[in-house]
Amino acid sequence: MNGHSVSIHSLFQEESATLLLEEKSLSDIESDAGRADIESRFTITGTPFHHRKFLKPKATWHSLIRLTSNLRSTLLRIVIFLLPSFIQPLVTSSIPKTNHHEKPKKTPGPTAYLDGMRGLAALIVFFCHYFYTCFVIAQSYGYGSSNYHILKLPIIRLFYQGPPMVAVFFVISGYALSLKPLKLIRSRNYDSLLKTISSLIFRRGFRLFLPTFISTLMIMLLLRAGAYEWTRDFAYDDKYMRNVQEIHYQRMNSTAEQMADWGREMFRFVHIWDWDAYEGSTAIDVHLWTIPVEFRASMMLFLTILGTARLKTVWRFVFVGAVMGFIYRSARWEMVLFYMGMVFAEWDLVRGLHHSPCSPPSGTREGTAAYQLEKKTRTTRRPPPIRLRSLGRPILTKAWWIAVSILAMYLMSQPDQGGDETPGWVTLTQWIPKWWYAPTKYQHQLSSCPTPQEDENEQEEYFFGQGQAQYRYYQSLGAILMVLSASRSLFWQKVFNSAPIQYLGKISYAIYLMHGPVLHIIGYAIERFVWMNITGVETDTAYVAGFGLASLLVVPIVVWVSDVFWRAVDEPVVRFGKWLEGRCTVSMDGLM
């Protein structure tokens, strides 16, 4: 592992050979002389017989030992790589480290909590797609006569409700993509702004689509290997899949046909010409519909940042607000969320969140005043007297943002179905503007949609033919308020900055890409084994017990595979995008 095992072994062999020479007897030396005489008689083409490779036992033995050691080292590296990243330090802690020093632990940055939010949201999306195959989760508590389980109550239901987590994704994406350009705008560094925007646009496609190309190609290879076939009947069995039956992609007659089909699907997947929310979706993995949406919304966001770069801060807020009003009236919920992320990013810059407390911030009057106040506080010898009124303000502020977050989580709990008949949502649903959920071309197709048991080529239209939906209205508003309250609440920042949540943030994109194929191949197999051999499905209690027992294996396996994909694919893709940009771009001096 550390590069010393082979050299130490070779040294040991050399020392052993020296000792053997020193311990030779007289008869051994005479034997060597006799062998020299034999070699002089049986020399072939000028080469002594014992020099031929197949009769060099010592060299062959050394080569075999070296090959075995290298093979063992390679296998050990592969095994360690396949371990989850949080387990690797426990395994490698006993290995001496001579070439590098222990890296100091990094303190979370001012926006690290957003990474944690994104990771937790990705896990909840996985839970949603795992739960909805077996249970009706779109309806909330009190709807109809059968929805009175405690897990369907508002806020509690958020741990498996996927759609509001997609809204959280979009707000965070708008924030993350806007932050650096807005910093440069506020510092009037337009040269660096051009370079940053150019880099973001160039690498965005690679960042979003290249990992999905690889994940869907893996699905194609697994299809050819027959991995999807052993759960195909189970995937469409009403006895076990009692709610949503996701598309279990078809296996073609030949590898060439399968690869050609993958190429066509990927061509359709990179769909930037239609702004319908579900255009560009692929039946290979039905969960990936948000990726083209992310790309289109990102490009629109970059255009807006460039267009407002020279505006004063106030007028930029006014202009972006006007654009958001137009987008809201157009029911483009995803763009509203992206723009709100941009607004939050500049708002945080205005209040000096991203300035170092040890150096004067530049570019804003507010930041300079905050710095001067902090500097004055640090240089004061005697602390200011404590006033009861000043003690009450932080408590009220904390209570306010906790209250806002509770309201946000309630709004995010808006039921996906039946909100107009669900207690607590009837009036709120009536307040949703009619134009928000106007029928689209896809909604008109619902009456003729095939059942999941019919032709798989038609199932994609069935699955994605939802059109615009009412539930996006309050779920989007709740996501906006949740991100806002998290940026103001130390309590939520501590939660999202905790080590487990930050780990989920690192592998969030990998979870999003991997949970689908892992569920279809491994998850379904585990569920089938548990239900058929352990719990049965004759009663609801047995069915739920089997699902819970299977979850104890399925959830860790999804996280494990996502961890490996993150290190093997996701991180290298990011490095590849940066490398390719460096190889293809010219210096800024040539542009100015």
PDB file of N, CA and C in Angstrom, residues 238-277:
ATOM      1  N   ASP A 238     -48.791  -6.963  -9.283  1.00  0.00           N
ATOM      2  CA  ASP A 238     -49.687  -6.188  -8.416  1.00  0.00           C
ATOM      3  C   ASP A 238     -49.723  -6.708  -6.984  1.00  0.00           C
ATOM      4  N   LYS A 239     -49.330  -7.931  -6.788  1.00  0.00           N
ATOM      5  CA  LYS A 239     -49.336  -8.500  -5.451  1.00  0.00           C
ATOM      6  C   LYS A 239     -48.319  -7.813  -4.548  1.00  0.00           C
ATOM      7  N   TYR A 240     -47.215  -7.337  -5.156  1.00  0.00           N
ATOM      8  CA  TYR A 240     -46.146  -6.708  -4.384  1.00  0.00           C
ATOM      9  C   TYR A 240     -46.022  -5.217  -4.691  1.00  0.00           C
ATOM     10  N   MET A 241     -46.057  -4.846  -5.958  1.00  0.00           N
ATOM     11  CA  MET A 241     -45.992  -3.433  -6.341  1.00  0.00           C
ATOM     12  C   MET A 241     -47.421  -2.889  -6.377  1.00  0.00           C
ATOM     13  N   ARG A 242     -47.915  -2.437  -5.243  1.00  0.00           N
ATOM     14  CA  ARG A 242     -49.336  -2.138  -5.088  1.00  0.00           C
ATOM     15  C   ARG A 242     -49.721  -0.714  -5.456  1.00  0.00           C
ATOM     16  N   ASN A 243     -48.767   0.128  -5.789  1.00  0.00           N
ATOM     17  CA  ASN A 243     -49.110   1.497  -6.142  1.00  0.00           C
ATOM     18  C   ASN A 243     -48.475   1.857  -7.484  1.00  0.00           C
ATOM     19  N   VAL A 244     -47.412   2.610  -7.499  1.00  0.00           N
ATOM     20  CA  VAL A 244     -46.754   3.004  -8.751  1.00  0.00           C
ATOM     21  C   VAL A 244     -45.851   1.872  -9.225  1.00  0.00           C
ATOM     22  N   GLN A 245     -45.997   1.508 -10.488  1.00  0.00           N
ATOM     23  CA  GLN A 245     -45.125   0.511 -11.112  1.00  0.00           C
ATOM     24  C   GLN A 245     -44.240   1.229 -12.131  1.00  0.00           C
ATOM     25  N   GLU A 246     -43.015   1.497 -11.711  1.00  0.00           N
ATOM     26  CA  GLU A 246     -42.099   2.233 -12.574  1.00  0.00           C
ATOM     27  C   GLU A 246     -41.701   1.403 -13.794  1.00  0.00           C
ATOM     28  N   ILE A 247     -41.266   2.109 -14.815  1.00  0.00           N
ATOM     29  CA  ILE A 247     -40.822   1.450 -16.045  1.00  0.00           C
ATOM     30  C   ILE A 247     -39.575   0.631 -15.766  1.00  0.00           C
ATOM     31  N   HIS A 248     -39.672  -0.638 -16.035  1.00  0.00           N
ATOM     32  CA  HIS A 248     -38.524  -1.553 -15.969  1.00  0.00           C
ATOM     33  C   HIS A 248     -38.036  -1.689 -17.409  1.00  0.00           C
ATOM     34  N   TYR A 249     -36.976  -0.961 -17.752  1.00  0.00           N
ATOM     35  CA  TYR A 249     -36.647  -0.749 -19.162  1.00  0.00           C
ATOM     36  C   TYR A 249     -36.445  -2.074 -19.897  1.00  0.00           C
ATOM     37  N   GLN A 250     -36.849  -2.078 -21.174  1.00  0.00           N
ATOM     38  CA  GLN A 250     -36.834  -3.298 -21.959  1.00  0.00           C
ATOM     39  C   GLN A 250     -35.425  -3.676 -22.418  1.00  0.00           C
ATOM     40  N   ARG A 251     -35.221  -4.967 -22.554  1.00  0.00           N
ATOM     41  CA  ARG A 251     -33.963  -5.513 -23.074  1.00  0.00           C
ATOM     42  C   ARG A 251     -34.132  -5.814 -24.551  1.00  0.00           C
ATOM     43  N   MET A 252     -33.244  -5.237 -25.376  1.00  0.00           N
ATOM     44  CA  MET A 252     -33.339  -5.422 -26.814  1.00  0.00           C
ATOM     45  C   MET A 252     -32.797  -6.795 -27.214  1.00  0.00           C
ATOM     46  N   ASN A 253     -32.946  -7.095 -28.505  1.00  0.00           N
ATOM     47  CA  ASN A 253     -32.521  -8.397 -29.011  1.00  0.00           C
ATOM     48  C   ASN A 253     -31.008  -8.521 -29.130  1.00  0.00           C
ATOM     49  N   SER A 254     -30.304  -7.400 -29.290  1.00  0.00           N
ATOM     50  CA  SER A 254     -28.852  -7.446 -29.461  1.00  0.00           C
ATOM     51  C   SER A 254     -28.226  -6.243 -28.772  1.00  0.00           C
ATOM     52  N   THR A 255     -26.921  -6.361 -28.533  1.00  0.00           N
ATOM     53  CA  THR A 255     -26.192  -5.258 -27.898  1.00  0.00           C
ATOM     54  C   THR A 255     -26.170  -4.040 -28.796  1.00  0.00           C
ATOM     55  N   ALA A 256     -25.998  -4.243 -30.098  1.00  0.00           N
ATOM     56  CA  ALA A 256     -25.971  -3.114 -31.034  1.00  0.00           C
ATOM     57  C   ALA A 256     -27.298  -2.362 -31.009  1.00  0.00           C
ATOM     58  N   GLU A 257     -28.382  -3.107 -30.978  1.00  0.00           N
ATOM     59  CA  GLU A 257     -29.705  -2.468 -30.912  1.00  0.00           C
ATOM     60  C   GLU A 257     -29.892  -1.738 -29.595  1.00  0.00           C
ATOM     61  N   GLN A 258     -29.388  -2.312 -28.508  1.00  0.00           N
ATOM     62  CA  GLN A 258     -29.497  -1.669 -27.194  1.00  0.00           C
ATOM     63  C   GLN A 258     -28.706  -0.372 -27.156  1.00  0.00           C
ATOM     64  N   MET A 259     -27.496  -0.374 -27.698  1.00  0.00           N
ATOM     65  CA  MET A 259     -26.667   0.835 -27.699  1.00  0.00           C
ATOM     66  C   MET A 259     -27.250   1.911 -28.614  1.00  0.00           C
ATOM     67  N   ALA A 260     -27.821   1.495 -29.733  1.00  0.00           N
ATOM     68  CA  ALA A 260     -28.465   2.464 -30.620  1.00  0.00           C
ATOM     69  C   ALA A 260     -29.668   3.117 -29.931  1.00  0.00           C
ATOM     70  N   ASP A 261     -30.428   2.303 -29.205  1.00  0.00           N
ATOM     71  CA  ASP A 261     -31.558   2.831 -28.446  1.00  0.00           C
ATOM     72  C   ASP A 261     -31.077   3.801 -27.367  1.00  0.00           C
ATOM     73  N   TRP A 262     -29.971   3.468 -26.682  1.00  0.00           N
ATOM     74  CA  TRP A 262     -29.408   4.370 -25.669  1.00  0.00           C
ATOM     75  C   TRP A 262     -29.001   5.698 -26.299  1.00  0.00           C
ATOM     76  N   GLY A 263     -28.392   5.648 -27.484  1.00  0.00           N
ATOM     77  CA  GLY A 263     -27.997   6.882 -28.158  1.00  0.00           C
ATOM     78  C   GLY A 263     -29.196   7.756 -28.490  1.00  0.00           C
ATOM     79  N   ARG A 264     -30.277   7.147 -28.973  1.00  0.00           N
ATOM     80  CA  ARG A 264     -31.484   7.919 -29.273  1.00  0.00           C
ATOM     81  C   ARG A 264     -32.090   8.532 -28.014  1.00  0.00           C
ATOM     82  N   GLU A 265     -32.112   7.752 -26.928  1.00  0.00           N
ATOM     83  CA  GLU A 265     -32.670   8.265 -25.675  1.00  0.00           C
ATOM     84  C   GLU A 265     -31.840   9.433 -25.144  1.00  0.00           C
ATOM     85  N   MET A 266     -30.529   9.344 -25.239  1.00  0.00           N
ATOM     86  CA  MET A 266     -29.685  10.432 -24.757  1.00  0.00           C
ATOM     87  C   MET A 266     -29.817  11.680 -25.637  1.00  0.00           C
ATOM     88  N   PHE A 267     -30.034  11.474 -26.923  1.00  0.00           N
ATOM     89  CA  PHE A 267     -30.273  12.621 -27.808  1.00  0.00           C
ATOM     90  C   PHE A 267     -31.544  13.348 -27.393  1.00  0.00           C
ATOM     91  N   ARG A 268     -32.568  12.593 -27.064  1.00  0.00           N
ATOM     92  CA  ARG A 268     -33.812  13.196 -26.603  1.00  0.00           C
ATOM     93  C   ARG A 268     -33.665  13.782 -25.202  1.00  0.00           C
ATOM     94  N   PHE A 269     -32.803  13.164 -24.402  1.00  0.00           N
ATOM     95  CA  PHE A 269     -32.637  13.601 -23.025  1.00  0.00           C
ATOM     96  C   PHE A 269     -32.031  15.003 -22.954  1.00  0.00           C
ATOM     97  N   VAL A 270     -31.053  15.275 -23.797  1.00  0.00           N
ATOM     98  CA  VAL A 270     -30.445  16.618 -23.830  1.00  0.00           C
ATOM     99  C   VAL A 270     -31.396  17.519 -24.605  1.00  0.00           C
ATOM    100  N   HIS A 271     -32.474  17.841 -23.985  1.00  0.00           N
ATOM    101  CA  HIS A 271     -33.574  18.536 -24.658  1.00  0.00           C
ATOM    102  C   HIS A 271     -33.657  19.971 -24.124  1.00  0.00           C
ATOM    103  N   ILE A 272     -33.292  20.916 -24.960  1.00  0.00           N
ATOM    104  CA  ILE A 272     -33.275  22.311 -24.524  1.00  0.00           C
ATOM    105  C   ILE A 272     -34.216  23.183 -25.350  1.00  0.00           C
ATOM    106  N   TRP A 273     -35.043  22.548 -26.183  1.00  0.00           N
ATOM    107  CA  TRP A 273     -35.838  23.339 -27.123  1.00  0.00           C
ATOM    108  C   TRP A 273     -37.296  23.446 -26.717  1.00  0.00           C
ATOM    109  N   ASP A 274     -37.712  22.761 -25.703  1.00  0.00           N
ATOM    110  CA  ASP A 274     -39.099  22.807 -25.261  1.00  0.00           C
ATOM    111  C   ASP A 274     -39.099  23.052 -23.761  1.00  0.00           C
ATOM    112  N   TRP A 275     -39.892  24.015 -23.304  1.00  0.00           N
ATOM    113  CA  TRP A 275     -39.886  24.381 -21.890  1.00  0.00           C
ATOM    114  C   TRP A 275     -40.921  23.632 -21.080  1.00  0.00           C
ATOM    115  N   ASP A 276     -41.520  22.610 -21.654  1.00  0.00           N
ATOM    116  CA  ASP A 276     -42.404  21.796 -20.830  1.00  0.00           C
ATOM    117  C   ASP A 276     -41.569  21.094 -19.769  1.00  0.00           C
ATOM    118  N   ALA A 277     -42.124  20.986 -18.568  1.00  0.00           N
ATOM    119  CA  ALA A 277     -41.349  20.500 -17.430  1.00  0.00           C
ATOM    120  C   ALA A 277     -40.826  19.090 -17.632  1.00  0.00           C
TER     121      ALA A 277
END
